[in-house]
Amino acid sequence: MDIEKGTRYSKIIGNFGEGFLLNWLSRSGFEACLVDHTGLDVIAYHKTSKRRLGFTVKSRTRTSARDKSGVNVFSFRKGKDDRQKLLDACEAFGCQEPWIAVYVETLNSADLYLTSLENYDKKYKSSRSRAIHDWKMGEKYTTMYGEDPDVKHVQMTFGTSRWNWTSSSR
């Protein structure tokens, strides 16, 4: 069995990734809200630490053939500058720290990674000038993320029972 995507799947997985992030922030003591703004998807405020974070959220589903493919985080193609859009939005909303959240799901599991833009730039951004900056998902990088105290990680495993819609049973 593999993932068969519906026509609105990209929108649905994007909403799910944002909702999953909101859930984990909220259950970690943040006041968090979804925003509809260019470059910014979630704003989170931690009352105790007085930190206001601005997140860009990237959500993808990977089939078994592409489960180690990176996730595009920032595009600089055709005059775009997604990174600057995040920085501008964080400034407009008073977010002291821009963050990246990457939600990636496969057939049997999902991972949510969070890190500050500063940490991404320091440790994971390619040193070469590129049109796309990505979040790598190969084994080398997922091991590095697991060892990095500045990368937050939530993993979820999917279990299903009789979730087959092609059979004749009703």
JSON list of C-alpha atoms in Angstrom, two decimals:
[
{"chain": "A", "resi": 1, "resn": "MET", "atom": "CA", "xyz": [0.00, 0.00, 0.00]},
{"chain": "A", "resi": 2, "resn": "ASP", "atom": "CA", "xyz": [1.21, 3.51, -0.78]},
{"chain": "A", "resi": 3, "resn": "ILE", "atom": "CA", "xyz": [-0.18, 6.98, -0.26]},
{"chain": "A", "resi": 4, "resn": "GLU", "atom": "CA", "xyz": [-2.83, 7.96, -2.80]},
{"chain": "A", "resi": 5, "resn": "LYS", "atom": "CA", "xyz": [-3.35, 11.72, -2.69]},
{"chain": "A", "resi": 6, "resn": "GLY", "atom": "CA", "xyz": [-6.66, 13.48, -3.29]},
{"chain": "A", "resi": 7, "resn": "THR", "atom": "CA", "xyz": [-6.86, 16.65, -5.38]},
{"chain": "A", "resi": 8, "resn": "ARG", "atom": "CA", "xyz": [-6.78, 18.97, -2.33]},
{"chain": "A", "resi": 9, "resn": "TYR", "atom": "CA", "xyz": [-4.08, 17.01, -0.55]},
{"chain": "A", "resi": 10, "resn": "SER", "atom": "CA", "xyz": [-1.43, 19.76, -0.62]},
{"chain": "A", "resi": 11, "resn": "LYS", "atom": "CA", "xyz": [-3.79, 22.18, 1.13]},
{"chain": "A", "resi": 12, "resn": "ILE", "atom": "CA", "xyz": [-4.91, 19.54, 3.64]},
{"chain": "A", "resi": 13, "resn": "ILE", "atom": "CA", "xyz": [-1.38, 18.42, 4.58]},
{"chain": "A", "resi": 14, "resn": "GLY", "atom": "CA", "xyz": [-0.32, 22.07, 4.91]},
{"chain": "A", "resi": 15, "resn": "ASN", "atom": "CA", "xyz": [-3.18, 22.75, 7.32]},
{"chain": "A", "resi": 16, "resn": "PHE", "atom": "CA", "xyz": [-2.41, 19.55, 9.22]},
{"chain": "A", "resi": 17, "resn": "GLY", "atom": "CA", "xyz": [1.27, 20.42, 9.66]},
{"chain": "A", "resi": 18, "resn": "GLU", "atom": "CA", "xyz": [0.34, 23.87, 10.99]},
{"chain": "A", "resi": 19, "resn": "GLY", "atom": "CA", "xyz": [-2.25, 22.36, 13.32]},
{"chain": "A", "resi": 20, "resn": "PHE", "atom": "CA", "xyz": [0.19, 19.74, 14.57]},
{"chain": "A", "resi": 21, "resn": "LEU", "atom": "CA", "xyz": [2.71, 22.48, 15.37]},
{"chain": "A", "resi": 22, "resn": "LEU", "atom": "CA", "xyz": [0.03, 24.57, 17.11]},
{"chain": "A", "resi": 23, "resn": "ASN", "atom": "CA", "xyz": [-0.94, 21.56, 19.23]},
{"chain": "A", "resi": 24, "resn": "TRP", "atom": "CA", "xyz": [2.61, 20.88, 20.40]},
{"chain": "A", "resi": 25, "resn": "LEU", "atom": "CA", "xyz": [3.32, 24.53, 21.10]},
{"chain": "A", "resi": 26, "resn": "SER", "atom": "CA", "xyz": [0.09, 24.90, 23.06]},
{"chain": "A", "resi": 27, "resn": "ARG", "atom": "CA", "xyz": [0.71, 21.79, 25.14]},
{"chain": "A", "resi": 28, "resn": "SER", "atom": "CA", "xyz": [4.21, 23.16, 25.87]},
{"chain": "A", "resi": 29, "resn": "GLY", "atom": "CA", "xyz": [2.95, 26.36, 27.49]},
{"chain": "A", "resi": 30, "resn": "PHE", "atom": "CA", "xyz": [2.83, 28.64, 24.45]},
{"chain": "A", "resi": 31, "resn": "GLU", "atom": "CA", "xyz": [-0.05, 30.82, 23.41]},
{"chain": "A", "resi": 32, "resn": "ALA", "atom": "CA", "xyz": [-0.09, 30.09, 19.70]},
{"chain": "A", "resi": 33, "resn": "CYS", "atom": "CA", "xyz": [-2.14, 31.20, 16.72]},
{"chain": "A", "resi": 34, "resn": "LEU", "atom": "CA", "xyz": [-2.33, 30.56, 13.03]},
{"chain": "A", "resi": 35, "resn": "VAL", "atom": "CA", "xyz": [-1.75, 33.64, 10.88]},
{"chain": "A", "resi": 36, "resn": "ASP", "atom": "CA", "xyz": [-2.42, 34.14, 7.21]},
{"chain": "A", "resi": 37, "resn": "HIS", "atom": "CA", "xyz": [0.50, 36.31, 6.24]},
{"chain": "A", "resi": 38, "resn": "THR", "atom": "CA", "xyz": [3.15, 36.08, 3.54]},
{"chain": "A", "resi": 39, "resn": "GLY", "atom": "CA", "xyz": [6.19, 34.35, 5.00]},
{"chain": "A", "resi": 40, "resn": "LEU", "atom": "CA", "xyz": [4.64, 33.62, 8.39]},
{"chain": "A", "resi": 41, "resn": "ASP", "atom": "CA", "xyz": [2.27, 30.82, 9.39]},
{"chain": "A", "resi": 42, "resn": "VAL", "atom": "CA", "xyz": [2.30, 30.61, 13.20]},
{"chain": "A", "resi": 43, "resn": "ILE", "atom": "CA", "xyz": [3.04, 33.05, 16.00]},
{"chain": "A", "resi": 44, "resn": "ALA", "atom": "CA", "xyz": [3.78, 31.63, 19.44]},
{"chain": "A", "resi": 45, "resn": "TYR", "atom": "CA", "xyz": [4.34, 33.43, 22.73]},
{"chain": "A", "resi": 46, "resn": "HIS", "atom": "CA", "xyz": [5.84, 31.73, 25.79]},
{"chain": "A", "resi": 47, "resn": "LYS", "atom": "CA", "xyz": [4.65, 33.62, 28.86]},
{"chain": "A", "resi": 48, "resn": "THR", "atom": "CA", "xyz": [7.33, 32.32, 31.23]},
{"chain": "A", "resi": 49, "resn": "SER", "atom": "CA", "xyz": [10.31, 33.07, 28.99]},
{"chain": "A", "resi": 50, "resn": "LYS", "atom": "CA", "xyz": [8.63, 36.08, 27.32]},
{"chain": "A", "resi": 51, "resn": "ARG", "atom": "CA", "xyz": [9.72, 34.80, 23.90]},
{"chain": "A", "resi": 52, "resn": "ARG", "atom": "CA", "xyz": [7.63, 35.50, 20.81]},
{"chain": "A", "resi": 53, "resn": "LEU", "atom": "CA", "xyz": [8.48, 33.19, 17.92]},
{"chain": "A", "resi": 54, "resn": "GLY", "atom": "CA", "xyz": [7.41, 33.45, 14.30]},
{"chain": "A", "resi": 55, "resn": "PHE", "atom": "CA", "xyz": [7.26, 30.20, 12.33]},
{"chain": "A", "resi": 56, "resn": "THR", "atom": "CA", "xyz": [7.26, 29.40, 8.67]},
{"chain": "A", "resi": 57, "resn": "VAL", "atom": "CA", "xyz": [5.79, 25.89, 8.35]},
{"chain": "A", "resi": 58, "resn": "LYS", "atom": "CA", "xyz": [6.59, 23.51, 5.51]},
{"chain": "A", "resi": 59, "resn": "SER", "atom": "CA", "xyz": [4.53, 20.31, 5.29]},
{"chain": "A", "resi": 60, "resn": "ARG", "atom": "CA", "xyz": [5.17, 17.46, 2.88]},
{"chain": "A", "resi": 61, "resn": "THR", "atom": "CA", "xyz": [4.20, 13.85, 2.35]},
{"chain": "A", "resi": 62, "resn": "ARG", "atom": "CA", "xyz": [6.79, 11.49, 1.00]},
{"chain": "A", "resi": 63, "resn": "THR", "atom": "CA", "xyz": [6.07, 8.26, -0.80]},
{"chain": "A", "resi": 64, "resn": "SER", "atom": "CA", "xyz": [8.39, 5.32, -0.16]},
{"chain": "A", "resi": 65, "resn": "ALA", "atom": "CA", "xyz": [10.46, 6.17, -3.24]},
{"chain": "A", "resi": 66, "resn": "ARG", "atom": "CA", "xyz": [11.12, 9.74, -2.02]},
{"chain": "A", "resi": 67, "resn": "ASP", "atom": "CA", "xyz": [11.04, 9.43, 1.77]},
{"chain": "A", "resi": 68, "resn": "LYS", "atom": "CA", "xyz": [14.61, 10.78, 2.13]},
{"chain": "A", "resi": 69, "resn": "SER", "atom": "CA", "xyz": [14.06, 13.80, -0.15]},
{"chain": "A", "resi": 70, "resn": "GLY", "atom": "CA", "xyz": [14.67, 17.22, 1.35]},
{"chain": "A", "resi": 71, "resn": "VAL", "atom": "CA", "xyz": [11.91, 19.74, 1.98]},
{"chain": "A", "resi": 72, "resn": "ASN", "atom": "CA", "xyz": [12.20, 23.12, 0.31]},
{"chain": "A", "resi": 73, "resn": "VAL", "atom": "CA", "xyz": [12.25, 25.83, 2.98]},
{"chain": "A", "resi": 74, "resn": "PHE", "atom": "CA", "xyz": [13.20, 29.02, 1.15]},
{"chain": "A", "resi": 75, "resn": "SER", "atom": "CA", "xyz": [13.01, 29.81, -2.55]},
{"chain": "A", "resi": 76, "resn": "PHE", "atom": "CA", "xyz": [15.03, 32.51, -4.28]},
{"chain": "A", "resi": 77, "resn": "ARG", "atom": "CA", "xyz": [13.80, 31.66, -7.79]},
{"chain": "A", "resi": 78, "resn": "LYS", "atom": "CA", "xyz": [12.37, 34.27, -10.14]},
{"chain": "A", "resi": 79, "resn": "GLY", "atom": "CA", "xyz": [13.01, 37.16, -7.77]},
{"chain": "A", "resi": 80, "resn": "LYS", "atom": "CA", "xyz": [11.45, 35.45, -4.75]},
{"chain": "A", "resi": 81, "resn": "ASP", "atom": "CA", "xyz": [13.05, 35.78, -1.34]},
{"chain": "A", "resi": 82, "resn": "ASP", "atom": "CA", "xyz": [11.07, 33.62, 1.08]},
{"chain": "A", "resi": 83, "resn": "ARG", "atom": "CA", "xyz": [13.67, 34.13, 3.78]},
{"chain": "A", "resi": 84, "resn": "GLN", "atom": "CA", "xyz": [13.26, 37.91, 3.68]},
{"chain": "A", "resi": 85, "resn": "LYS", "atom": "CA", "xyz": [9.47, 37.48, 3.76]},
{"chain": "A", "resi": 86, "resn": "LEU", "atom": "CA", "xyz": [9.81, 35.57, 7.04]},
{"chain": "A", "resi": 87, "resn": "LEU", "atom": "CA", "xyz": [12.11, 38.23, 8.50]},
{"chain": "A", "resi": 88, "resn": "ASP", "atom": "CA", "xyz": [9.80, 41.06, 7.40]},
{"chain": "A", "resi": 89, "resn": "ALA", "atom": "CA", "xyz": [6.72, 39.33, 8.82]},
{"chain": "A", "resi": 90, "resn": "CYS", "atom": "CA", "xyz": [8.47, 38.63, 12.13]},
{"chain": "A", "resi": 91, "resn": "GLU", "atom": "CA", "xyz": [9.38, 42.30, 12.38]},
{"chain": "A", "resi": 92, "resn": "ALA", "atom": "CA", "xyz": [5.82, 43.41, 11.55]},
{"chain": "A", "resi": 93, "resn": "PHE", "atom": "CA", "xyz": [4.35, 41.15, 14.25]},
{"chain": "A", "resi": 94, "resn": "GLY", "atom": "CA", "xyz": [7.01, 41.74, 16.89]},
{"chain": "A", "resi": 95, "resn": "CYS", "atom": "CA", "xyz": [8.43, 38.22, 16.78]},
{"chain": "A", "resi": 96, "resn": "GLN", "atom": "CA", "xyz": [11.93, 38.34, 18.24]},
{"chain": "A", "resi": 97, "resn": "GLU", "atom": "CA", "xyz": [12.94, 35.00, 16.77]},
{"chain": "A", "resi": 98, "resn": "PRO", "atom": "CA", "xyz": [12.16, 33.60, 13.30]},
{"chain": "A", "resi": 99, "resn": "TRP", "atom": "CA", "xyz": [11.83, 29.81, 13.31]},
{"chain": "A", "resi": 100, "resn": "ILE", "atom": "CA", "xyz": [11.44, 27.03, 10.76]},
{"chain": "A", "resi": 101, "resn": "ALA", "atom": "CA", "xyz": [9.03, 24.12, 11.28]},
{"chain": "A", "resi": 102, "resn": "VAL", "atom": "CA", "xyz": [9.14, 21.14, 8.93]},
{"chain": "A", "resi": 103, "resn": "TYR", "atom": "CA", "xyz": [6.42, 18.47, 9.04]},
{"chain": "A", "resi": 104, "resn": "VAL", "atom": "CA", "xyz": [7.15, 15.39, 6.92]},
{"chain": "A", "resi": 105, "resn": "GLU", "atom": "CA", "xyz": [4.98, 12.30, 6.81]},
{"chain": "A", "resi": 106, "resn": "THR", "atom": "CA", "xyz": [5.44, 8.96, 5.16]},
{"chain": "A", "resi": 107, "resn": "LEU", "atom": "CA", "xyz": [3.11, 5.98, 4.99]},
{"chain": "A", "resi": 108, "resn": "ASN", "atom": "CA", "xyz": [3.76, 4.84, 8.57]},
{"chain": "A", "resi": 109, "resn": "SER", "atom": "CA", "xyz": [5.10, 7.85, 10.49]},
{"chain": "A", "resi": 110, "resn": "ALA", "atom": "CA", "xyz": [5.53, 11.60, 10.65]},
{"chain": "A", "resi": 111, "resn": "ASP", "atom": "CA", "xyz": [8.23, 13.92, 11.96]},
{"chain": "A", "resi": 112, "resn": "LEU", "atom": "CA", "xyz": [7.97, 17.54, 13.05]},
{"chain": "A", "resi": 113, "resn": "TYR", "atom": "CA", "xyz": [11.27, 19.41, 13.29]},
{"chain": "A", "resi": 114, "resn": "LEU", "atom": "CA", "xyz": [11.65, 22.93, 14.68]},
{"chain": "A", "resi": 115, "resn": "THR", "atom": "CA", "xyz": [14.72, 25.12, 14.80]},
{"chain": "A", "resi": 116, "resn": "SER", "atom": "CA", "xyz": [15.51, 28.79, 14.86]},
{"chain": "A", "resi": 117, "resn": "LEU", "atom": "CA", "xyz": [16.54, 30.46, 11.64]},
{"chain": "A", "resi": 118, "resn": "GLU", "atom": "CA", "xyz": [19.81, 31.32, 13.37]},
{"chain": "A", "resi": 119, "resn": "ASN", "atom": "CA", "xyz": [20.54, 27.64, 14.12]},
{"chain": "A", "resi": 120, "resn": "TYR", "atom": "CA", "xyz": [19.53, 26.61, 10.59]},
{"chain": "A", "resi": 121, "resn": "ASP", "atom": "CA", "xyz": [21.90, 29.19, 9.09]},
{"chain": "A", "resi": 122, "resn": "LYS", "atom": "CA", "xyz": [24.76, 28.18, 11.36]},
{"chain": "A", "resi": 123, "resn": "LYS", "atom": "CA", "xyz": [24.52, 24.40, 10.98]},
{"chain": "A", "resi": 124, "resn": "TYR", "atom": "CA", "xyz": [22.30, 23.28, 8.10]},
{"chain": "A", "resi": 125, "resn": "LYS", "atom": "CA", "xyz": [22.09, 25.88, 5.34]},
{"chain": "A", "resi": 126, "resn": "SER", "atom": "CA", "xyz": [24.20, 25.04, 2.32]},
{"chain": "A", "resi": 127, "resn": "SER", "atom": "CA", "xyz": [27.31, 27.18, 2.04]},
{"chain": "A", "resi": 128, "resn": "ARG", "atom": "CA", "xyz": [26.84, 27.32, -1.73]},
{"chain": "A", "resi": 129, "resn": "SER", "atom": "CA", "xyz": [24.59, 29.93, -3.28]},
{"chain": "A", "resi": 130, "resn": "ARG", "atom": "CA", "xyz": [21.42, 28.12, -4.32]},
{"chain": "A", "resi": 131, "resn": "ALA", "atom": "CA", "xyz": [17.99, 28.96, -5.65]},
{"chain": "A", "resi": 132, "resn": "ILE", "atom": "CA", "xyz": [16.41, 26.73, -2.98]},
{"chain": "A", "resi": 133, "resn": "HIS", "atom": "CA", "xyz": [17.39, 26.21, 0.64]},
{"chain": "A", "resi": 134, "resn": "ASP", "atom": "CA", "xyz": [16.09, 22.93, 1.99]},
{"chain": "A", "resi": 135, "resn": "TRP", "atom": "CA", "xyz": [15.72, 20.82, 5.12]},
{"chain": "A", "resi": 136, "resn": "LYS", "atom": "CA", "xyz": [17.53, 17.60, 4.37]},
{"chain": "A", "resi": 137, "resn": "MET", "atom": "CA", "xyz": [15.92, 14.30, 5.35]},
{"chain": "A", "resi": 138, "resn": "GLY", "atom": "CA", "xyz": [18.69, 11.79, 4.64]},
{"chain": "A", "resi": 139, "resn": "GLU", "atom": "CA", "xyz": [20.02, 9.58, 7.42]},
{"chain": "A", "resi": 140, "resn": "LYS", "atom": "CA", "xyz": [23.13, 11.74, 7.98]},
{"chain": "A", "resi": 141, "resn": "TYR", "atom": "CA", "xyz": [21.03, 14.83, 8.62]},
{"chain": "A", "resi": 142, "resn": "THR", "atom": "CA", "xyz": [18.28, 13.21, 10.67]},
{"chain": "A", "resi": 143, "resn": "THR", "atom": "CA", "xyz": [21.03, 11.84, 12.93]},
{"chain": "A", "resi": 144, "resn": "MET", "atom": "CA", "xyz": [22.53, 15.34, 13.21]},
{"chain": "A", "resi": 145, "resn": "TYR", "atom": "CA", "xyz": [19.11, 16.78, 14.10]},
{"chain": "A", "resi": 146, "resn": "GLY", "atom": "CA", "xyz": [18.70, 14.12, 16.79]},
{"chain": "A", "resi": 147, "resn": "GLU", "atom": "CA", "xyz": [22.01, 15.13, 18.37]},
{"chain": "A", "resi": 148, "resn": "ASP", "atom": "CA", "xyz": [21.41, 18.89, 18.13]},
{"chain": "A", "resi": 149, "resn": "PRO", "atom": "CA", "xyz": [19.89, 20.36, 21.33]},
{"chain": "A", "resi": 150, "resn": "ASP", "atom": "CA", "xyz": [18.67, 23.32, 19.25]},
{"chain": "A", "resi": 151, "resn": "VAL", "atom": "CA", "xyz": [16.44, 21.16, 17.04]},
{"chain": "A", "resi": 152, "resn": "LYS", "atom": "CA", "xyz": [13.10, 20.21, 18.58]},
{"chain": "A", "resi": 153, "resn": "HIS", "atom": "CA", "xyz": [11.57, 16.99, 17.27]},
{"chain": "A", "resi": 154, "resn": "VAL", "atom": "CA", "xyz": [8.23, 15.22, 17.59]},
{"chain": "A", "resi": 155, "resn": "GLN", "atom": "CA", "xyz": [7.69, 11.85, 15.94]},
{"chain": "A", "resi": 156, "resn": "MET", "atom": "CA", "xyz": [4.34, 10.19, 15.42]},
{"chain": "A", "resi": 157, "resn": "THR", "atom": "CA", "xyz": [3.65, 6.64, 14.26]},
{"chain": "A", "resi": 158, "resn": "PHE", "atom": "CA", "xyz": [0.50, 5.80, 12.32]},
{"chain": "A", "resi": 159, "resn": "GLY", "atom": "CA", "xyz": [-1.43, 2.63, 12.99]},
{"chain": "A", "resi": 160, "resn": "THR", "atom": "CA", "xyz": [-4.54, 1.68, 11.03]},
{"chain": "A", "resi": 161, "resn": "SER", "atom": "CA", "xyz": [-7.13, -1.03, 11.22]},
{"chain": "A", "resi": 162, "resn": "ARG", "atom": "CA", "xyz": [-9.16, -2.05, 8.19]},
{"chain": "A", "resi": 163, "resn": "TRP", "atom": "CA", "xyz": [-8.33, 1.21, 6.39]},
{"chain": "A", "resi": 164, "resn": "ASN", "atom": "CA", "xyz": [-8.78, -0.21, 2.90]},
{"chain": "A", "resi": 165, "resn": "TRP", "atom": "CA", "xyz": [-11.18, 1.68, 0.64]},
{"chain": "A", "resi": 166, "resn": "THR", "atom": "CA", "xyz": [-10.70, -0.43, -2.48]},
{"chain": "A", "resi": 167, "resn": "SER", "atom": "CA", "xyz": [-12.35, -3.58, -1.17]},
{"chain": "A", "resi": 168, "resn": "SER", "atom": "CA", "xyz": [-16.04, -4.33, -1.72]},
{"chain": "A", "resi": 169, "resn": "SER", "atom": "CA", "xyz": [-16.89, -4.28, 2.00]},
{"chain": "A", "resi": 170, "resn": "ARG", "atom": "CA", "xyz": [-19.01, -1.39, 3.23]}
]
